Short mmCIF file of C-alpha atoms in Angstrom, two decimals:
data_model
loop_
_atom_site.label_atom_id
_atom_site.label_comp_id
_atom_site.label_asym_id
_atom_site.label_seq_id
_atom_site.Cartn_x
_atom_site.Cartn_y
_atom_site.Cartn_z
CA MET A 1 146.83 49.74 147.71
CA LYS A 2 146.88 53.53 147.60
CA GLU A 3 145.26 55.04 150.68
CA PRO A 4 144.98 58.67 151.72
CA THR A 5 146.53 59.90 154.94
CA GLY A 6 145.13 62.39 157.39
CA GLU A 7 147.24 65.16 155.85
CA CYS A 8 145.43 65.22 152.54
CA VAL A 9 142.87 67.75 151.47
CA ARG A 10 139.46 66.14 151.66
CA VAL A 11 138.44 65.98 148.04
CA ARG A 12 136.75 62.98 146.48
CA ARG A 13 136.24 61.75 142.94
CA ILE A 14 132.80 60.16 142.64
CA THR A 15 131.72 58.21 139.57
CA ILE A 16 128.14 57.05 139.18
CA ASP A 17 128.77 53.37 138.54
CA GLU A 18 125.27 51.97 138.19
CA ARG A 19 121.66 52.81 138.89
CA LEU A 20 120.42 49.67 140.59
CA ASP A 21 116.91 50.80 141.24
CA GLU A 22 114.80 53.94 141.22
CA GLY A 23 115.87 54.50 144.81
CA LEU A 24 119.38 52.98 144.86
CA LEU A 25 122.69 53.92 143.22
CA LYS A 26 126.13 52.33 143.21
CA ILE A 27 128.98 54.85 143.22
CA ALA A 28 132.76 54.50 142.98
CA VAL A 29 134.57 56.79 145.41
CA ALA A 30 138.28 57.71 145.41
CA ASP A 31 139.99 60.03 147.90
CA LEU A 32 142.60 62.60 146.93
CA LEU A 33 146.11 61.48 147.89
CA PRO A 34 148.55 63.84 149.65
CA GLY A 35 150.77 65.97 147.45
CA HIS A 36 148.28 66.42 144.63
CA ALA A 37 146.49 69.69 143.98
CA ASP A 38 146.23 70.23 140.22
CA LEU A 39 143.29 68.13 139.04
CA SER A 40 142.83 69.89 135.72
CA ASN A 41 143.50 66.86 133.54
CA ASP A 42 141.95 64.20 135.84
CA PRO A 43 145.33 62.73 136.90
CA LEU A 44 144.72 59.06 137.78
CA ASP A 45 147.68 58.83 140.17
CA ALA A 46 146.18 61.54 142.38
CA TRP A 47 143.51 59.21 143.72
CA SER A 48 143.26 56.29 146.11
CA ASP A 49 141.85 53.00 144.89
CA GLU A 50 138.09 53.21 144.48
CA ARG A 51 135.64 51.81 146.97
CA LEU A 52 132.07 50.90 146.21
CA GLU A 53 129.26 52.62 148.10
CA LEU A 54 125.51 52.15 147.86
CA ILE A 55 123.51 55.35 148.28
CA ASN A 56 119.78 55.87 148.34
CA ARG A 57 117.52 58.79 147.70
CA GLU A 58 117.20 59.58 151.39
CA ASP A 59 120.89 59.82 152.27
CA TYR A 60 122.73 60.45 149.00
CA MET A 61 123.40 64.14 149.68
CA CYS A 62 125.88 63.24 152.43
CA SER A 63 128.11 61.58 149.82
CA PHE A 64 128.25 64.88 147.96
CA GLY A 65 128.84 66.88 151.14
CA LEU A 66 125.49 68.59 150.75
CA SER A 67 122.64 69.19 153.13
CA LYS A 68 118.92 69.50 152.54
CA GLY A 69 118.08 72.85 150.97
CA ASP A 70 121.70 73.56 150.05
CA PRO A 71 121.74 76.38 147.46
CA LEU A 72 124.39 74.46 145.52
CA LEU A 73 121.72 71.95 144.53
CA GLY A 74 120.04 74.57 142.39
CA VAL A 75 123.25 74.95 140.42
CA LEU A 76 123.81 71.22 140.06
CA VAL A 77 120.52 70.30 138.44
CA ASP A 78 120.63 70.41 134.69
CA GLU A 79 117.60 72.65 134.38
CA PRO A 80 117.84 75.08 137.29
CA ALA A 81 115.17 77.35 135.84
CA SER A 82 112.57 74.64 135.52
CA GLU A 83 109.66 74.54 137.85
CA SER A 84 110.48 71.04 138.99
CA ALA A 85 113.97 72.12 139.98
CA GLU A 86 112.64 75.04 141.97
CA ARG A 87 110.20 72.81 143.80
CA ASP A 88 112.43 69.80 144.33
CA PRO A 89 116.12 70.39 143.57
CA GLU A 90 117.17 67.39 145.66
CA GLY A 91 114.86 65.11 143.74
CA THR A 92 115.86 66.61 140.40
CA PHE A 93 119.56 66.12 141.17
CA TRP A 94 118.93 62.54 142.29
CA ARG A 95 117.05 61.69 139.11
CA SER A 96 119.74 63.30 136.95
CA LEU A 97 122.49 61.04 138.33
CA GLU A 98 123.35 58.52 135.61
CA GLU A 99 126.13 55.98 135.15
CA GLY A 100 129.31 57.44 133.73
CA GLN A 101 129.01 60.88 135.37
CA VAL A 102 132.11 61.95 137.31
CA TYR A 103 132.05 64.52 140.10
CA LEU A 104 134.76 66.16 142.16
CA VAL A 105 133.50 66.93 145.65
CA GLY A 106 135.26 69.09 148.24
CA GLU A 107 137.28 72.29 148.50
CA ILE A 108 138.17 72.96 144.91
CA ALA A 109 138.50 76.04 142.74
CA VAL A 110 137.93 76.35 139.02
CA GLU A 111 140.00 78.90 137.11
CA GLU A 112 139.44 79.67 133.46
CA ALA A 113 142.52 80.43 131.38
CA GLU A 114 142.40 83.71 129.49
CA SER A 115 144.08 82.59 126.28
CA THR A 116 142.77 79.03 125.88
CA SER A 117 139.58 77.12 126.35
CA SER A 118 141.21 75.03 129.10
CA ILE A 119 140.19 75.37 132.70
CA GLY A 120 142.23 74.79 135.83
CA ILE A 121 140.87 72.71 138.72
CA PHE A 122 142.75 73.01 142.00
CA ALA A 123 142.20 71.22 145.29
CA GLY A 124 142.61 73.03 148.59
CA ARG A 125 141.31 76.33 147.31
CA GLY A 126 137.84 77.78 147.41
CA GLU A 127 134.75 76.63 149.21
CA HIS A 128 133.08 73.25 149.22
CA THR A 129 131.66 72.57 145.83
CA VAL A 130 130.52 69.79 143.53
CA LEU A 131 131.95 69.85 140.02
CA ARG A 132 130.97 67.50 137.21
CA ILE A 133 134.11 66.86 135.15
CA ASP A 134 133.25 64.18 132.58
CA ARG A 135 131.85 66.81 130.20
CA ILE A 136 134.98 69.00 130.27
CA GLU A 137 136.54 68.79 126.81
CA ASP A 138 140.17 68.26 127.89
CA ILE A 139 139.17 65.47 130.25
CA LYS A 140 136.87 63.82 127.71
CA LYS A 141 139.75 63.88 125.24
CA LYS A 142 142.12 62.32 127.76
CA HIS A 143 139.69 59.47 128.50
CA GLU A 144 139.19 58.82 124.79
CA GLU A 145 142.95 58.76 124.19
CA LEU A 146 143.43 56.23 126.98
CA TYR A 147 140.90 53.91 125.34
CA SER A 148 142.42 54.39 121.91
CA LYS A 149 145.96 53.65 123.13
CA ALA A 150 144.80 50.48 124.87
CA LEU A 151 142.91 49.27 121.81
CA LEU A 152 145.92 49.85 119.59
CA SER A 153 148.29 48.01 121.93
CA ARG A 154 149.86 44.83 120.58
CA SER A 155 152.20 42.47 122.34
CA MET B 1 131.33 7.95 143.44
CA THR B 2 133.94 10.61 142.73
CA THR B 3 135.91 11.23 139.56
CA THR B 4 139.29 12.91 139.25
CA ILE B 5 139.12 16.13 137.25
CA GLN B 6 141.01 15.76 133.96
CA GLN B 7 142.95 18.32 131.93
CA THR B 8 140.49 17.65 129.10
CA ASP B 9 137.59 18.84 131.24
CA LEU B 10 136.13 22.32 131.17
CA VAL B 11 136.19 23.58 134.76
CA VAL B 12 134.39 26.79 135.71
CA HIS B 13 135.03 28.23 139.17
CA ILE B 14 132.51 30.89 140.23
CA LEU B 15 134.22 32.42 143.25
CA ASN B 16 132.34 33.80 146.22
CA VAL B 17 133.31 37.48 146.10
CA GLY B 18 130.18 39.04 147.55
CA PHE B 19 128.23 41.37 145.28
CA GLY B 20 130.09 40.91 142.01
CA ASP B 21 131.61 38.30 139.73
CA ALA B 22 135.00 36.57 139.61
CA ILE B 23 135.06 33.50 137.39
CA LEU B 24 138.04 31.29 136.61
CA VAL B 25 137.82 28.96 133.62
CA GLU B 26 140.19 26.02 133.22
CA LEU B 27 140.37 25.44 129.46
CA PRO B 28 140.79 21.90 128.07
CA THR B 29 144.24 21.03 126.71
CA ASP B 30 144.72 22.79 123.37
CA LEU B 31 146.31 21.43 120.18
CA GLN B 32 149.72 22.69 121.30
CA GLY B 33 149.38 20.65 124.47
CA ARG B 34 148.97 23.71 126.65
CA ASN B 35 146.64 23.89 129.62
CA MET B 36 145.53 27.50 129.73
CA ILE B 37 143.05 29.36 131.87
CA GLY B 38 140.67 32.21 131.19
CA ILE B 39 139.29 34.74 133.66
CA VAL B 40 135.85 36.27 133.25
CA ASP B 41 135.47 39.34 135.47
CA CYS B 42 137.23 39.83 138.78
CA ASN B 43 135.77 41.64 141.75
CA ASN B 44 138.58 40.53 144.06
CA GLY B 45 142.10 40.30 142.62
CA SER B 46 143.70 39.04 145.82
CA LYS B 47 141.28 36.13 146.18
CA MET B 48 141.71 35.22 142.51
CA VAL B 49 145.54 35.26 142.75
CA ASP B 50 145.57 33.21 145.96
CA TYR B 51 143.09 30.73 144.49
CA LEU B 52 145.24 30.37 141.37
CA THR B 53 148.28 29.68 143.55
CA LYS B 54 146.37 26.88 145.23
CA LEU B 55 145.15 25.59 141.87
CA LYS B 56 148.73 25.28 140.62
CA GLY B 57 149.29 22.73 143.37
CA VAL B 58 146.31 20.68 142.20
CA ARG B 59 146.34 21.05 138.39
CA ASP B 60 149.14 23.14 136.94
CA PHE B 61 148.43 25.51 134.07
CA ASP B 62 150.67 27.13 131.47
CA GLY B 63 149.31 30.66 131.38
CA VAL B 64 146.31 32.94 130.98
CA ALA B 65 144.76 32.92 127.50
CA PHE B 66 142.38 35.78 128.16
CA ILE B 67 140.89 38.06 130.75
CA CYS B 68 137.36 39.09 129.84
CA ALA B 69 135.80 42.17 131.40
CA THR B 70 132.17 41.49 130.52
CA HIS B 71 131.41 45.16 131.16
CA PRO B 72 133.15 47.86 133.20
CA HIS B 73 130.97 48.10 136.30
CA LEU B 74 133.12 48.17 139.41
CA ASP B 75 131.86 44.87 140.85
CA HIS B 76 133.12 43.11 137.71
CA VAL B 77 136.50 44.76 137.11
CA ARG B 78 137.82 45.88 140.49
CA GLY B 79 140.47 43.13 140.66
CA ILE B 80 141.55 43.09 137.01
CA GLU B 81 144.37 45.65 137.15
CA LYS B 82 146.16 43.50 139.74
CA LEU B 83 145.97 40.51 137.39
CA LEU B 84 147.21 42.50 134.39
CA LYS B 85 150.23 43.75 136.33
CA SER B 86 151.30 40.32 137.61
CA ASP B 87 153.55 38.23 135.36
CA GLN B 88 151.78 35.10 136.61
CA THR B 89 148.39 36.31 135.39
CA ARG B 90 149.33 38.55 132.46
CA PRO B 91 146.89 37.43 129.73
CA GLU B 92 147.58 36.87 126.05
CA GLU B 93 144.44 38.88 125.33
CA PHE B 94 142.11 41.27 127.12
CA TRP B 95 138.47 41.05 126.03
CA ASP B 96 136.44 44.24 126.31
CA SER B 97 132.79 45.00 125.62
CA GLY B 98 133.61 48.31 123.96
CA PHE B 99 131.47 50.24 126.42
CA ARG B 100 133.70 52.89 128.01
CA HIS B 101 133.44 53.84 131.64
CA LYS B 102 135.09 56.70 133.53
CA THR B 103 135.86 55.16 136.89
CA LYS B 104 139.49 55.43 137.94
CA THR B 105 139.49 51.61 138.10
CA TYR B 106 138.57 51.21 134.43
CA LEU B 107 140.87 54.00 133.26
CA ASP B 108 143.73 52.36 135.21
CA ILE B 109 143.00 49.08 133.40
CA LEU B 110 143.26 50.83 130.03
CA SER B 111 146.51 52.46 131.06
CA THR B 112 147.99 49.14 132.21
CA ILE B 113 146.96 47.39 128.97
CA HIS B 114 148.86 50.03 127.02
CA ASP B 115 151.89 50.06 129.31
CA ARG B 116 152.24 46.26 129.25
CA GLY B 117 151.49 45.87 125.52
CA ILE B 118 148.59 43.49 126.06
CA LYS B 119 146.42 42.76 123.05
CA MET B 120 142.91 44.15 123.56
CA ARG B 121 139.96 42.80 121.59
CA ARG B 122 136.47 44.23 121.40
CA ILE B 123 134.08 41.31 121.61
CA SER B 124 130.61 41.17 120.13
CA SER B 125 128.06 38.56 119.20
CA GLY B 126 129.30 35.80 116.91
CA MET B 127 132.93 35.84 118.03
CA GLU B 128 134.30 32.33 118.41
CA ALA B 129 137.44 31.06 120.10
CA TYR B 130 138.67 27.47 120.25
CA PHE B 131 140.75 25.77 122.92
CA GLY B 132 141.09 22.06 122.15
CA THR B 133 137.60 20.58 122.39
CA LEU B 134 136.18 23.80 123.84
CA ARG B 135 134.36 26.30 121.71
CA ILE B 136 133.61 29.72 123.18
CA THR B 137 130.93 31.75 121.43
CA ALA B 138 129.96 35.31 122.30
CA LEU B 139 126.17 35.52 122.41
CA GLY B 140 126.23 39.21 123.31
CA PRO B 141 126.51 42.11 122.99
CA SER B 142 124.92 42.17 119.57
CA VAL B 143 126.39 44.46 116.96
CA ALA B 144 123.04 46.25 116.90
CA LEU B 145 123.49 47.22 120.54
CA ARG B 146 127.19 47.98 120.19
CA ASN B 147 126.50 50.47 117.44
CA ARG B 148 124.23 52.36 119.80
CA TYR B 149 126.69 52.76 122.68
CA ALA B 150 127.66 56.22 121.56
CA THR B 151 124.14 57.46 121.96
CA TYR B 152 124.02 56.20 125.52
CA GLY B 153 120.75 54.56 124.54
CA ILE B 154 122.18 51.31 125.89
CA ASP B 155 123.15 50.94 129.49
CA MET B 156 126.29 49.18 130.60
CA ASN B 157 124.61 45.95 131.68
CA ASN B 158 123.14 45.39 128.25
CA ALA B 159 126.60 45.87 126.74
CA SER B 160 127.74 42.78 128.66
CA ILE B 161 129.76 40.08 126.95
CA VAL B 162 127.65 36.91 127.28
CA LEU B 163 129.69 33.75 126.70
CA ARG B 164 128.59 30.26 125.68
CA LEU B 165 131.16 27.58 126.53
CA GLU B 166 130.74 24.13 124.98
CA ASN B 167 133.15 21.30 125.69
CA CYS B 168 132.66 18.98 122.73
CA LYS B 169 133.37 15.27 122.61
CA GLU B 170 135.88 15.84 119.85
CA ASP B 171 136.97 18.63 117.53
CA ALA B 172 134.32 21.32 117.91
CA VAL B 173 134.00 22.11 114.20
CA LEU B 174 133.62 18.46 113.22
CA VAL B 175 131.02 17.94 115.93
CA GLU B 176 129.05 20.86 114.56
CA SER B 177 129.04 19.49 111.02
CA VAL B 178 127.65 16.06 111.92
CA ARG B 179 125.59 16.77 115.02
CA TYR B 180 122.22 17.27 113.41
CA ARG B 181 122.71 15.39 110.17
CA ASP B 182 119.61 13.35 109.41
CA ARG B 183 118.47 13.58 113.01
CA ASP B 184 115.40 15.46 114.07
CA ASP B 185 114.66 13.57 117.26
CA PRO B 186 113.70 16.05 120.04
CA GLU B 187 115.95 14.08 122.37
CA VAL B 188 118.93 15.08 120.24
CA LEU B 189 117.97 18.69 120.68
CA ARG B 190 117.69 18.29 124.41
CA GLN B 191 121.08 16.63 124.67
CA ALA B 192 122.68 19.33 122.56
CA GLY B 193 123.10 21.50 125.62
CA ASP B 194 124.56 18.87 127.90
CA SER B 195 128.10 20.18 127.68
CA VAL B 196 127.21 23.85 127.52
CA VAL B 197 127.76 26.52 130.17
CA ILE B 198 126.39 30.03 129.60
CA LEU B 199 127.90 32.93 131.55
CA GLY B 200 125.18 35.59 131.54
CA ALA B 201 127.28 38.51 132.87
CA ASP B 202 124.86 41.35 133.71
CA ALA B 203 122.76 41.10 130.55
CA GLU B 204 119.21 42.36 130.86
CA PHE B 205 116.13 42.55 128.64
CA ASP B 206 117.62 44.53 125.71
CA SER B 207 120.53 42.12 125.48
CA TRP B 208 118.51 38.91 125.77
CA SER B 209 116.02 40.12 123.18
CA GLN B 210 118.90 40.43 120.70
CA VAL B 211 120.39 37.08 121.74
CA THR B 212 117.14 35.22 121.11
CA GLN B 213 116.85 36.91 117.73
CA GLU B 214 120.41 36.10 116.67
CA TYR B 215 120.41 32.55 118.03
CA PRO B 216 116.91 31.34 117.15
CA HIS B 217 115.52 27.95 117.93
CA VAL B 218 115.31 26.55 114.44
CA GLU B 219 113.20 23.45 114.17
CA ARG B 220 113.26 21.04 111.30
CA THR B 221 109.88 19.90 110.07
CA SER B 222 108.85 18.07 106.93
CA LYS B 223 107.08 21.19 105.80
CA HIS B 224 110.20 23.28 106.15
CA ASP B 225 112.63 20.60 105.12
CA PRO B 226 113.77 22.28 101.92
CA LEU B 227 114.61 25.46 103.75
CA VAL B 228 115.94 24.42 107.12
CA LYS B 229 119.02 22.26 107.25
CA LYS B 230 119.49 21.95 110.99
CA ALA B 231 117.50 21.53 114.12
CA VAL B 232 119.37 23.49 116.71
CA ASN B 233 118.88 25.48 119.87
CA LEU B 234 122.20 27.08 120.70
CA LEU B 235 120.81 28.54 123.91
CA ASN B 236 120.18 25.13 125.39
CA CYS B 237 122.58 24.65 128.30
CA SER B 238 123.24 22.58 131.37
CA VAL B 239 124.60 25.38 133.52
CA LEU B 240 123.70 29.06 133.55
CA LYS B 241 125.52 31.72 135.54
CA VAL B 242 122.43 33.82 136.16
CA SER B 243 122.83 37.32 134.78
CA HIS B 244 123.01 40.47 136.90
CA HIS B 245 123.09 38.64 140.22
CA GLY B 246 119.43 37.69 139.80
CA SER B 247 118.02 41.21 139.47
CA MET B 248 114.40 41.69 138.43
CA HIS B 249 115.46 42.56 134.86
CA SER B 250 117.83 39.63 134.43
CA ALA B 251 115.49 36.73 134.01
CA PRO B 252 112.93 36.75 131.22
CA LEU B 253 111.13 33.44 131.72
CA ASP B 254 110.81 32.63 128.03
CA VAL B 255 114.59 32.93 127.60
CA TYR B 256 115.16 30.65 130.57
CA GLU B 257 112.75 28.16 129.03
CA ARG B 258 114.84 28.24 125.87
CA MET B 259 117.99 27.64 127.91
CA SER B 260 116.39 25.07 130.23
CA PRO B 261 119.47 24.93 132.44
CA THR B 262 119.80 21.99 134.80
CA TRP B 263 121.81 24.19 137.13
CA ALA B 264 121.54 27.94 137.72
CA ILE B 265 124.28 29.68 139.69
CA LEU B 266 123.77 33.03 141.42
CA SER B 267 126.89 35.06 142.20
CA SER B 268 125.59 37.66 144.59
CA LYS B 269 125.20 39.26 147.99
CA GLN B 270 121.64 40.13 148.86
CA ALA B 271 120.66 43.81 149.22
CA THR B 272 117.33 45.44 149.97
CA SER B 273 115.77 48.55 148.45
CA SER B 274 112.53 50.46 148.61
CA VAL B 275 110.53 52.10 145.89
CA THR B 276 107.37 54.17 146.20
CA HIS B 277 104.51 53.83 143.73
CA HIS B 278 101.36 55.95 144.15
CA GLY B 279 102.10 56.57 147.79
CA THR B 280 102.77 52.94 148.61
CA THR B 281 106.31 51.94 149.53
CA LEU B 282 107.51 48.57 148.35
CA THR B 283 110.55 47.14 150.12
CA ARG B 284 112.06 43.97 148.67
CA PRO B 285 115.32 42.10 148.14
CA LEU B 286 117.05 42.87 144.85
CA TYR B 287 119.74 40.14 144.29
CA PRO B 288 118.00 37.85 143.70
CA HIS B 289 114.68 39.65 143.29
CA PRO B 290 111.52 37.66 144.14
CA VAL B 291 110.59 37.71 140.43
CA THR B 292 113.84 35.94 139.58
CA ILE B 293 113.36 33.43 142.36
CA GLU B 294 109.98 32.50 140.90
CA THR B 295 111.40 32.38 137.38
CA LEU B 296 114.13 30.00 138.46
CA ARG B 297 111.60 27.82 140.24
CA GLU B 298 109.40 27.81 137.12
CA SER B 299 112.34 26.81 134.93
CA GLY B 300 112.92 23.77 137.11
CA SER B 301 116.61 24.48 137.58
CA LYS B 302 118.61 23.43 140.59
CA VAL B 303 119.91 26.67 142.04
CA LEU B 304 123.04 27.46 144.01
CA SER B 305 123.90 30.94 145.28
CA THR B 306 127.32 32.06 146.50
CA ASP B 307 125.77 33.92 149.46
CA GLY B 308 123.38 31.07 150.29
CA TYR B 309 120.37 33.39 150.16
CA TYR B 310 118.40 31.42 147.56
CA GLU B 311 118.86 28.10 149.31
CA SER B 312 117.85 29.63 152.63
CA VAL B 313 114.68 31.20 151.19
CA VAL B 314 113.55 28.30 149.03
CA GLY B 315 114.93 25.46 151.13
CA GLY B 316 114.40 27.08 154.50
CA GLY B 317 117.88 26.18 155.70
CA PRO B 318 120.78 28.33 156.90
CA GLU B 319 122.60 30.69 154.52
CA LEU B 320 125.60 28.57 153.59
CA THR B 321 128.00 30.65 151.52
CA GLY B 322 130.51 29.30 149.06
CA SER B 323 132.12 29.33 145.64
CA VAL B 324 130.65 27.01 143.01
CA VAL B 325 132.70 24.75 140.74
CA VAL B 326 131.32 23.25 137.51
CA VAL B 327 133.14 20.39 135.76
CA VAL B 328 132.16 19.49 132.19
CA PRO B 329 133.88 16.47 130.60
CA PRO B 330 134.13 16.45 126.78
CA GLY B 331 130.64 15.80 125.45
CA GLY B 332 129.41 14.90 128.92
CA LYS B 333 127.05 16.22 131.54
CA PRO B 334 128.36 18.59 134.20
CA SER B 335 129.08 17.89 137.84
CA VAL B 336 128.53 20.81 140.19
CA ILE B 337 129.87 21.26 143.71
CA LYS B 338 129.63 24.11 146.18
CA LEU B 339 132.60 24.90 148.38
CA SER B 340 132.14 26.42 151.84
CA ASP B 341 134.20 29.61 151.79
CA ASP B 342 133.07 33.06 152.84
CA THR B 343 134.11 36.11 150.82
CA ALA B 344 137.35 36.59 152.76
CA ALA B 345 138.52 32.98 152.64
CA VAL B 346 140.36 31.25 149.83
CA PRO B 347 139.01 27.73 149.36
CA ASP B 348 140.92 24.69 148.12
CA PRO B 349 140.21 24.00 144.44
CA PRO B 350 138.71 20.52 144.10
CA ALA B 351 140.81 17.70 142.64
CA GLU B 352 137.78 15.51 142.05
CA VAL B 353 134.00 15.72 141.78
#
């Protein structure tokens, strides 16, 4: 089993696995392994095996390294300008969490390339942030290619 | 009186792996004389491998015909990569629901399937597979649901592969052709499910509504005689692995009445949650939910749960945990036994029931 050591940068990959109830979510959490920093293409070997965690509406922000009233919440909600988001960003973020979403959580930096549409994601740089990566085109393409290769496999 | 388990029997082992599923299926001897196994979901690869090692000492098997990931939620697939990588448990086929997930666990499975050249099949309603006297039929997911995955209008649970396993007295196709010929006795209908086990995966309302539509209970009457050739209820079964660990959305009563299982098996670990409606907070167990408990009681089934919760609530006894083993002889009624392992222990597979 792949397990992180104390030397690694504390960055986690969190996938929303299942909404069990209005107030309860199941998430899959993997920790960044030592020696990995470039997370631009969602490298699978950079992560520990996933563990399952149950989170509820009252304590879920801890899993994302956030605290109540954190200004980052306003950025995370899909509709930051909406009235509901302004009134209740924690609640809006909670309700927007759906199975299949993937977040990187921790000290990461996002750098946009000048000549291409690709972006670079690097651990160990920048401040604590929460970055949703499953909508990034290069990563979506990689996931689709993995499925396609598996489906086309023949013994 | 006990009976030694035979290689012609269908044996379904529902392992106690906490919140999740891990099901081992011993397939009856096939026409090539092979004794193969199938694996339906695996929440604990180590327990499955150790259990298989013990099984080899009781009833040897020749290989793994298939590993079926009913759907990619973590509690159903967490142990599968380990099985795919081992030569002992490398399957001839990997069965997938077609619903793609983005957990590292699921992506690792896809990568391993490609690296090891394992044949991957997307399963949907109507698929049939035959192993000697055993016929496996996929009841779900329906094609109608599968075609809506891309819109995300269907959640992962309703994309579950639901399997019907019937161990026939003789060749499954021949049995089908003569079963209902000139017989419209209701007793025949009732007996039709004697040798049937349904594995409900995590199917919920959307899935069951399609299943009941695609596998209707067709009754033969004199009025309809010219139109209806058979009297058949393919959902009738003796054993049901209750879907979605007994959640509140897993058990529509009318579907359970159609199935009328003698035995219902819950693979689960109880958890509690709260929800607030109009200022009132409702706290209740989820797996199984009280609604499911009542549904199972209404259906008249005998219920066993791997975490012992159901028996302790309904029977008032202690929570006795354990894996559940179902043995179905060809054309016969099942025998069901509960082992006494906790989630960490590896029980001895039974040699007799």
